[in-house]
CSV table of N, CA and C in Angstrom, one decimal:
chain,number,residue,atom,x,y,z
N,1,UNK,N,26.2,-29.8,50.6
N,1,UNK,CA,26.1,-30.1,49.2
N,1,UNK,C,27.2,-29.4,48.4
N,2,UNK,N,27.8,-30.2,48.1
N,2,UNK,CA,29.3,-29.5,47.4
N,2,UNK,C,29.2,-29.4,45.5
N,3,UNK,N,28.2,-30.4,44.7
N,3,UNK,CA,28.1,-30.3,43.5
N,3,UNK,C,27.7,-29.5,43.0
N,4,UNK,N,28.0,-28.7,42.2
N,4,UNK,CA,27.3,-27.6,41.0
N,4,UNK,C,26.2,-27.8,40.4
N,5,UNK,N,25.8,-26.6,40.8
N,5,UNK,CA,23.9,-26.8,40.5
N,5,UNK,C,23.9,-26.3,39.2
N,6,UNK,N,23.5,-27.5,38.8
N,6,UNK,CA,23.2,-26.3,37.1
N,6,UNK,C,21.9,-26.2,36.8
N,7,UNK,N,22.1,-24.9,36.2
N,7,UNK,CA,20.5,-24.2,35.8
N,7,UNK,C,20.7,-23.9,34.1
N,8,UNK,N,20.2,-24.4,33.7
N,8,UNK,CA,20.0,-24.8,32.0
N,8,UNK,C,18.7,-23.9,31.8
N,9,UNK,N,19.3,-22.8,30.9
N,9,UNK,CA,18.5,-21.2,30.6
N,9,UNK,C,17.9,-21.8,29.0
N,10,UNK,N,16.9,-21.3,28.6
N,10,UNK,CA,17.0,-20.9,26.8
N,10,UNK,C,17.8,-20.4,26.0
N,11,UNK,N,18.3,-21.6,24.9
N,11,UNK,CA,19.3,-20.7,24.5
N,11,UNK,C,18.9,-20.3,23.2
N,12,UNK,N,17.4,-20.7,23.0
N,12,UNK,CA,17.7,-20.1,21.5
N,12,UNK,C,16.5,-19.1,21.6
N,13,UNK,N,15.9,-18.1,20.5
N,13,UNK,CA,15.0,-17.3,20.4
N,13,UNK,C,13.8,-18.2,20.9
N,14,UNK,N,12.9,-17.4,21.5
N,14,UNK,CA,11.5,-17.7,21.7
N,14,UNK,C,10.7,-16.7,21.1
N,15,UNK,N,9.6,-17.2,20.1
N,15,UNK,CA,8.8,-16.0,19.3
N,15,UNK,C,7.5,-16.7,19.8
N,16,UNK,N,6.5,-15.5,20.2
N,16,UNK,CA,5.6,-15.9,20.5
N,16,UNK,C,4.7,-16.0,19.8
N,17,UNK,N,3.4,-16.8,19.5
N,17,UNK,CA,2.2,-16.6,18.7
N,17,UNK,C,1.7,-15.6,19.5
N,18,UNK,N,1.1,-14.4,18.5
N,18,UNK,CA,0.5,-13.2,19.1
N,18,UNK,C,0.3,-13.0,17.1
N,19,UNK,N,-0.5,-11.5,17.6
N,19,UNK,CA,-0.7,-10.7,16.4
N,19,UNK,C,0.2,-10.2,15.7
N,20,UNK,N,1.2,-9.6,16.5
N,20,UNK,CA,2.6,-9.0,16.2
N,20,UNK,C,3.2,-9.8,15.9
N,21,UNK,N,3.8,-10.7,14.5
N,21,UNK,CA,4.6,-11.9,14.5
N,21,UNK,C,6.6,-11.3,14.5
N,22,UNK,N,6.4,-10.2,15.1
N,22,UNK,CA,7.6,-10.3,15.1
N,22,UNK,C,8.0,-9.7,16.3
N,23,UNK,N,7.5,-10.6,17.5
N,23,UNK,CA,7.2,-10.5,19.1
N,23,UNK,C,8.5,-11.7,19.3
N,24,UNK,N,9.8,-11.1,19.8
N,24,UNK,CA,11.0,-12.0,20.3
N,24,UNK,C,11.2,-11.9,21.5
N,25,UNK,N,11.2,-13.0,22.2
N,25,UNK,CA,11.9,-13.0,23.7
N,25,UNK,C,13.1,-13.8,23.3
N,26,UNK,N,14.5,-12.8,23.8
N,26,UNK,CA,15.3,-13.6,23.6
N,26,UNK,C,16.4,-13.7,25.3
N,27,UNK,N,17.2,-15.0,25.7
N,27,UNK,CA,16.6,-15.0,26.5
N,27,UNK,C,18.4,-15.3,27.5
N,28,UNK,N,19.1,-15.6,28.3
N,28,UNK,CA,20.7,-16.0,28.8
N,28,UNK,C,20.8,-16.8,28.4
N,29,UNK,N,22.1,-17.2,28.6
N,29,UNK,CA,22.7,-18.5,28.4
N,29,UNK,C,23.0,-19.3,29.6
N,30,UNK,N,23.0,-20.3,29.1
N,30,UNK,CA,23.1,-21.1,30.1
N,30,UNK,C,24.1,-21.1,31.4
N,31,UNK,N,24.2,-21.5,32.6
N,31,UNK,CA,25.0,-21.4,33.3
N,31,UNK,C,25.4,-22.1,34.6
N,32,UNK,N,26.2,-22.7,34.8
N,32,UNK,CA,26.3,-23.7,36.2
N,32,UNK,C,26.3,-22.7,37.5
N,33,UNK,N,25.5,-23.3,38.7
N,33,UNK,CA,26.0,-21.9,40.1
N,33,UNK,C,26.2,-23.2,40.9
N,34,UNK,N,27.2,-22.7,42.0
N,34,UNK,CA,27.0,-23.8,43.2
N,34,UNK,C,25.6,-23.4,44.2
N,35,UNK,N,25.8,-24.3,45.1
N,35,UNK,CA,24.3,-24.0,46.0
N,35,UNK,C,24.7,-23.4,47.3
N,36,UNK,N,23.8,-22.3,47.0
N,36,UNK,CA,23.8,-20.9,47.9
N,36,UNK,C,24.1,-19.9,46.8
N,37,UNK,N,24.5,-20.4,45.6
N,37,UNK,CA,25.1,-19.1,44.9
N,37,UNK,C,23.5,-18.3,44.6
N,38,UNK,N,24.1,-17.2,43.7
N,38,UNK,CA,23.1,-15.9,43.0
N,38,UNK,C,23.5,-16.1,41.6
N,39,UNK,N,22.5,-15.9,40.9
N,39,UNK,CA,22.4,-15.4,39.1
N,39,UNK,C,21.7,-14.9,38.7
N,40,UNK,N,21.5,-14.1,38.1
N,40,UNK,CA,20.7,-13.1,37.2
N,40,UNK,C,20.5,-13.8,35.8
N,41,UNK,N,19.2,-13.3,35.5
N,41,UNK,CA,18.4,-14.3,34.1
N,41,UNK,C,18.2,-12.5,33.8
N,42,UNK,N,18.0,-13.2,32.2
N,42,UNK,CA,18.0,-11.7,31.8
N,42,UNK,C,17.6,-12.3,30.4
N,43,UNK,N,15.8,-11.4,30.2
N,43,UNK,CA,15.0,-11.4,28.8
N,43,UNK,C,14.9,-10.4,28.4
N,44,UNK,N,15.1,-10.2,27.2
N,44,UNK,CA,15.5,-9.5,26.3
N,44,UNK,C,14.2,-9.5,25.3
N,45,UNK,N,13.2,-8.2,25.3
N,45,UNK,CA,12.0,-8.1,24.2
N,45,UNK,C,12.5,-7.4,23.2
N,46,UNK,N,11.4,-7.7,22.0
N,46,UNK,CA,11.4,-6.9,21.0
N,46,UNK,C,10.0,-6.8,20.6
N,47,UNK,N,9.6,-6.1,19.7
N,47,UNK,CA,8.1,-6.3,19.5
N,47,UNK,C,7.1,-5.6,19.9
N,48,UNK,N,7.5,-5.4,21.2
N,48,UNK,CA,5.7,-4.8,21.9
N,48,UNK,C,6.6,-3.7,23.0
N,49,UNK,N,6.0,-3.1,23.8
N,49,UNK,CA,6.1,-2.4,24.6
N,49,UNK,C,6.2,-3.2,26.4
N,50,UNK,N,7.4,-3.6,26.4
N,50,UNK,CA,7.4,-4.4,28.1
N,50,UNK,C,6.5,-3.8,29.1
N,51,UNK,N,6.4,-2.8,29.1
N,51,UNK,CA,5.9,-1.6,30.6
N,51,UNK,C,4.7,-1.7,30.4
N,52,UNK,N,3.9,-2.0,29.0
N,52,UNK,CA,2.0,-2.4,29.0
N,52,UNK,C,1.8,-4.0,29.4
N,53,UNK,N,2.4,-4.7,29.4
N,53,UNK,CA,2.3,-6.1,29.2
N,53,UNK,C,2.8,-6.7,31.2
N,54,UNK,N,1.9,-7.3,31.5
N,54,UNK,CA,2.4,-8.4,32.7
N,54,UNK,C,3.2,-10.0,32.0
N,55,UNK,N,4.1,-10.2,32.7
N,55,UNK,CA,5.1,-11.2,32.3
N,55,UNK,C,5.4,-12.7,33.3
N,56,UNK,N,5.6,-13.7,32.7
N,56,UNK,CA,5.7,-14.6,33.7
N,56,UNK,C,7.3,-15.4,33.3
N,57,UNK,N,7.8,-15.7,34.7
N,57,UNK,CA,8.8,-16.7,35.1
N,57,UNK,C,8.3,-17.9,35.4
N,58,UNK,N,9.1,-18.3,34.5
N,58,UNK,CA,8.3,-20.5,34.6
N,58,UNK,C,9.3,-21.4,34.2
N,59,UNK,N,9.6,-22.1,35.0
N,59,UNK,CA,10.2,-23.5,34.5
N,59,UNK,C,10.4,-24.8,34.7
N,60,UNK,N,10.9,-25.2,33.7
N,60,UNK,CA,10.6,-26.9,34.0
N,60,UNK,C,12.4,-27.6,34.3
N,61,UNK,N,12.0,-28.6,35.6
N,61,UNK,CA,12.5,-29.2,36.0
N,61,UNK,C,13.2,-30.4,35.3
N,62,UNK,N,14.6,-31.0,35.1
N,62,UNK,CA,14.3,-32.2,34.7
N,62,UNK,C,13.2,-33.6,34.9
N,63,UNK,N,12.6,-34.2,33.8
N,63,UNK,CA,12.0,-34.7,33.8
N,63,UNK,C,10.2,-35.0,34.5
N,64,UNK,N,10.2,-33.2,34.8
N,64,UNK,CA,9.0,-32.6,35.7
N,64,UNK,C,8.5,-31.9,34.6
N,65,UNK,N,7.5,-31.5,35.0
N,65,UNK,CA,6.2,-30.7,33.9
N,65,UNK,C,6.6,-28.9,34.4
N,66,UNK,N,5.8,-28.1,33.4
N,66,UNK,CA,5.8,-26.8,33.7
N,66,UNK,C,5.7,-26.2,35.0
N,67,UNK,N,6.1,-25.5,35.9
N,67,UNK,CA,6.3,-25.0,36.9
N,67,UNK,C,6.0,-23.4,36.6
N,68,UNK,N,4.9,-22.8,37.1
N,68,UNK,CA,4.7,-21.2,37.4
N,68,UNK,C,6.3,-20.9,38.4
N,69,UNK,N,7.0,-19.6,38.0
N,69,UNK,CA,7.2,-19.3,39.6
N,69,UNK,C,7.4,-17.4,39.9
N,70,UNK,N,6.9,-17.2,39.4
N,70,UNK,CA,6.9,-15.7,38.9
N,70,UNK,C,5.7,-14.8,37.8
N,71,UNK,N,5.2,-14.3,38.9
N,71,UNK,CA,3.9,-13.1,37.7
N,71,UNK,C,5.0,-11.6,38.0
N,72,UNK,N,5.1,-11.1,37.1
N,72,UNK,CA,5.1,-9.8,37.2
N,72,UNK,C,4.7,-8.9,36.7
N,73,UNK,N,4.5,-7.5,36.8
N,73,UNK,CA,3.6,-6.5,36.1
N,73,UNK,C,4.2,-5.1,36.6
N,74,UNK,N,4.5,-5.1,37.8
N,74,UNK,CA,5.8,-3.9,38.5
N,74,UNK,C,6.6,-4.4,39.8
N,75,UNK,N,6.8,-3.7,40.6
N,75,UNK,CA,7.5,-4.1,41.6
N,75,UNK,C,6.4,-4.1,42.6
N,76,UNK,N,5.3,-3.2,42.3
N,76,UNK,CA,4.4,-3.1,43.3
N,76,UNK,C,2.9,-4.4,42.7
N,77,UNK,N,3.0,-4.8,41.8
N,77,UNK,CA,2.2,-5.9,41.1
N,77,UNK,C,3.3,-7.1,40.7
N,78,UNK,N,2.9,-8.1,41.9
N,78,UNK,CA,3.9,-9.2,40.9
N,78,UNK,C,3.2,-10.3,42.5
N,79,UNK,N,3.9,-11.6,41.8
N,79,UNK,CA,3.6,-12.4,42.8
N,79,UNK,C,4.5,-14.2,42.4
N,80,UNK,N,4.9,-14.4,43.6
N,80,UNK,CA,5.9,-15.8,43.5
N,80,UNK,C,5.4,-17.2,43.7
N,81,UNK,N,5.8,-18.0,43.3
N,81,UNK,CA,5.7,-19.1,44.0
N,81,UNK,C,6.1,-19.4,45.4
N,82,UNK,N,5.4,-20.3,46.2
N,82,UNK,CA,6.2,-20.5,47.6
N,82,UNK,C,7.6,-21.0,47.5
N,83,UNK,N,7.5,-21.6,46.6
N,83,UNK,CA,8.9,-22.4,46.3
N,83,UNK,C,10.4,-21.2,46.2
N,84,UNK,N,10.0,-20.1,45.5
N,84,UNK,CA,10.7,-19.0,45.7
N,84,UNK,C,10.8,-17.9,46.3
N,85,UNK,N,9.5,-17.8,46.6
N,85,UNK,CA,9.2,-16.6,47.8
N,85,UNK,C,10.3,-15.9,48.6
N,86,UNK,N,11.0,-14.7,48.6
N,86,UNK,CA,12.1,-14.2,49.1
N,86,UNK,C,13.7,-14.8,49.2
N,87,UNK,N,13.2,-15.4,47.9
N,87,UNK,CA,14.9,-16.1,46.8
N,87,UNK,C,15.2,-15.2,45.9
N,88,UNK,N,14.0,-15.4,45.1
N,88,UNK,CA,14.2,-14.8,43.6
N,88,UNK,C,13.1,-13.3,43.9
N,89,UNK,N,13.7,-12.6,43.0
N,89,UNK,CA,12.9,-11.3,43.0
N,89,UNK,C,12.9,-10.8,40.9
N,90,UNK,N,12.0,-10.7,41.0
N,90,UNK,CA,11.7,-10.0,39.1
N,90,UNK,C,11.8,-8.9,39.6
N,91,UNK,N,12.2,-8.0,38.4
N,91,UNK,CA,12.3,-6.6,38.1
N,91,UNK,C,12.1,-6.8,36.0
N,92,UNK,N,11.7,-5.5,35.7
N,92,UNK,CA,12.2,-4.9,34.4
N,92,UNK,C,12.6,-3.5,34.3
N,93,UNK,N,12.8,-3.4,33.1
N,93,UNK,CA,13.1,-2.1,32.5
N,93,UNK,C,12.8,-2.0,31.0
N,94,UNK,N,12.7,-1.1,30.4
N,94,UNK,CA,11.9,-1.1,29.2
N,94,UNK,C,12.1,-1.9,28.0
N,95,UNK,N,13.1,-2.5,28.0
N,95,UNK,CA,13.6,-3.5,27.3
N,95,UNK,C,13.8,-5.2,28.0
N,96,UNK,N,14.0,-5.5,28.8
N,96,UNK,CA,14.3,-6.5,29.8
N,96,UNK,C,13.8,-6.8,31.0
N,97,UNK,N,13.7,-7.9,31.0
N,97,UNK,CA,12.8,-8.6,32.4
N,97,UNK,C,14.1,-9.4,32.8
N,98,UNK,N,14.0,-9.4,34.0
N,98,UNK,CA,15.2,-10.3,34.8
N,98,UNK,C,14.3,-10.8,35.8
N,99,UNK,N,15.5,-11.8,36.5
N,99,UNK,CA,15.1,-12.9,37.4
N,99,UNK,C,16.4,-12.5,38.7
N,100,UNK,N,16.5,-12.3,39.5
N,100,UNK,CA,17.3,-12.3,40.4
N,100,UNK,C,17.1,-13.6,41.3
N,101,UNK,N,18.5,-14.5,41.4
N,101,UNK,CA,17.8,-15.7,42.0
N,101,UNK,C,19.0,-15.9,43.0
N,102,UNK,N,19.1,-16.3,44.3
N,102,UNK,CA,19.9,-16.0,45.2
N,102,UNK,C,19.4,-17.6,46.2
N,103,UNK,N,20.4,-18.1,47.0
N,103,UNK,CA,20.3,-19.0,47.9
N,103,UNK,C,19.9,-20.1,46.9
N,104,UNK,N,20.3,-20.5,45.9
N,104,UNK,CA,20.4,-21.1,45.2
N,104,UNK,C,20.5,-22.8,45.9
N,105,UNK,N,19.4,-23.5,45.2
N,105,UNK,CA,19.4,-25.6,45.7
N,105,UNK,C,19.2,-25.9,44.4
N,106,UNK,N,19.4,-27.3,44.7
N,106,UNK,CA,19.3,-28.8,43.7
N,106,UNK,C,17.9,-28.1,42.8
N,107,UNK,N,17.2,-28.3,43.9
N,107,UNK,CA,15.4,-28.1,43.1
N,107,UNK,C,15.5,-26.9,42.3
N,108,UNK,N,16.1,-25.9,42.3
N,108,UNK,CA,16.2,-25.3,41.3
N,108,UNK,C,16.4,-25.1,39.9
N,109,UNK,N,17.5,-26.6,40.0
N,109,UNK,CA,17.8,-27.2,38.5
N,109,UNK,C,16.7,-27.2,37.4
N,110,UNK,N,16.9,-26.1,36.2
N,110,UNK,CA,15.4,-26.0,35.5
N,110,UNK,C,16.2,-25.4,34.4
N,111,UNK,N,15.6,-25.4,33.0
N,111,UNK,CA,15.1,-24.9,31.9
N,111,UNK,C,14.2,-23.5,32.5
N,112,UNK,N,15.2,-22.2,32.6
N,112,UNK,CA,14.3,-21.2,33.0
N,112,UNK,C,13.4,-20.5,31.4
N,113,UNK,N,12.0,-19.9,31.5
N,113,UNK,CA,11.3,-19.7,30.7
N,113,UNK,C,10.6,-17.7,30.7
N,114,UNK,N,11.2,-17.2,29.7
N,114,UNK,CA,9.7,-15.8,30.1
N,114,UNK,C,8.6,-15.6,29.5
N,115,UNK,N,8.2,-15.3,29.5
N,115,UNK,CA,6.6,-15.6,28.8
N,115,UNK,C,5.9,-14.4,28.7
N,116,UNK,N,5.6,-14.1,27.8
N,116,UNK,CA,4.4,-12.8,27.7
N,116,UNK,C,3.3,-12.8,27.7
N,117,UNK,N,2.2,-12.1,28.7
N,117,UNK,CA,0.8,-12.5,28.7
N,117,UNK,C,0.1,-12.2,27.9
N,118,UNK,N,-0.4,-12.7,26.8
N,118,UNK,CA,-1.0,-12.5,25.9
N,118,UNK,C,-2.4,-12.2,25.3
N,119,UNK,N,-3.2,-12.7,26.7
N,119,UNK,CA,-4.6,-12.4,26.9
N,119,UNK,C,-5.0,-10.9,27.1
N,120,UNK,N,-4.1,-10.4,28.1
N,120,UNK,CA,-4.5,-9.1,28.3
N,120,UNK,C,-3.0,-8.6,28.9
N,121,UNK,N,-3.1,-6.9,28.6
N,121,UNK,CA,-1.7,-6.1,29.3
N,121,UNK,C,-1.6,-6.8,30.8
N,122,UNK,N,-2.5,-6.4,31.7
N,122,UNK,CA,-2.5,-7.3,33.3
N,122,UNK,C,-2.6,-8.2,33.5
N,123,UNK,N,-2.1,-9.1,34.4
N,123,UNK,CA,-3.1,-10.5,34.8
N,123,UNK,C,-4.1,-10.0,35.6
N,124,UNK,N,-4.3,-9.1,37.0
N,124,UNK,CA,-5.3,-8.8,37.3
N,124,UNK,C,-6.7,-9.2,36.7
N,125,UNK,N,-6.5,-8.9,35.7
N,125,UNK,CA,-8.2,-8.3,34.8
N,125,UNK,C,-7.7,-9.6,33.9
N,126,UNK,N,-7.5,-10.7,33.9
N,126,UNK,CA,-7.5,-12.0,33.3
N,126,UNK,C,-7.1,-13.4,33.9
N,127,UNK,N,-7.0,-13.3,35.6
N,127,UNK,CA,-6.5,-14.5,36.4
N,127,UNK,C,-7.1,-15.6,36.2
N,128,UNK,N,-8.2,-15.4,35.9
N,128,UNK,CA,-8.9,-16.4,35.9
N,128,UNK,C,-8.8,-17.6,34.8
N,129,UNK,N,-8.0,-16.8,33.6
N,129,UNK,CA,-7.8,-17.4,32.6
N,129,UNK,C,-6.7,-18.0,32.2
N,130,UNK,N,-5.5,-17.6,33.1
N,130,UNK,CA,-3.9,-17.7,32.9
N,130,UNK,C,-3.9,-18.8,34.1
N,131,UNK,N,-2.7,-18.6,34.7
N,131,UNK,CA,-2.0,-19.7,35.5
N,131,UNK,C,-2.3,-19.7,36.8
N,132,UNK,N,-2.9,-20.8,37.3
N,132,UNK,CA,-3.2,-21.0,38.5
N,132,UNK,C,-2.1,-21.8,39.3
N,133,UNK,N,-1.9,-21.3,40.9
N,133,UNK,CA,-1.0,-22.1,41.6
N,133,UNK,C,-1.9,-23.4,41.9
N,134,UNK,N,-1.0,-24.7,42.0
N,134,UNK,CA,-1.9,-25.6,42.7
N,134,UNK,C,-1.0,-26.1,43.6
């Protein structure tokens, strides 16, 4: 497969409904990779404290519905989709959540998404309520 995969990021602010209304995920720009390539996604908070809060990677496909593909909470708390399982890897730091995404295909082509869990700091202690794999 020799055509350029593109992966179509958020380009504009995402503010979340929360208490805090001035909770910003802001988020990369967009970018073409070939297939097999690596790119880094990089969110950018303001608002709350990243290191109390569990966070999610999600995106939508052209013409496909929302996609889970990333819980995180630390390096030792987090969990993938099979679809990316030992592709992509999350990390943060006290300001930013990233996506490391590597071995790069077609199916990847997405509108990538971060998301703050809002129900509670963990998903642990709220699975039940947030995002189920199906």
């Amino acid at each position: 497969m020799t055509a350029p995969l593109a992966l179509g990021l958020l380009l504009s602010l995402a503010a979340l409904s929360c208490v805090q209304s001035d909770v910003v995920l802001t988020q990369s720009e967009s970018a073409v990779v070939t297939p097999g390539g690596s790119h880094r996604l990089k969110c950018t908070v303001t608002g709350f404290n990243l290191a109390s809060y569990s966070m999610f990677w999600i995106r939508r496909a052209p013409g496909k519905g929302l996609e889970w593909i990333v819980y995180f909470y630390s390096s030792s708390d987090n969990s993938y989709a099979p679809a990316v399982q030992g592709r992509f890897t999350a990390s943060k730091d006290s300001s930013s959540l990233y996506l490391d995404m590597s071995s790069l295909r077609a199916e990847d082509t997405a509108v990538y998404y971060c998301a703050r869990n809002t129900l509670c700091s963990r998903w642990p202690f709220c699975r039940s309520e947030k995002i189920r794999m199906v």
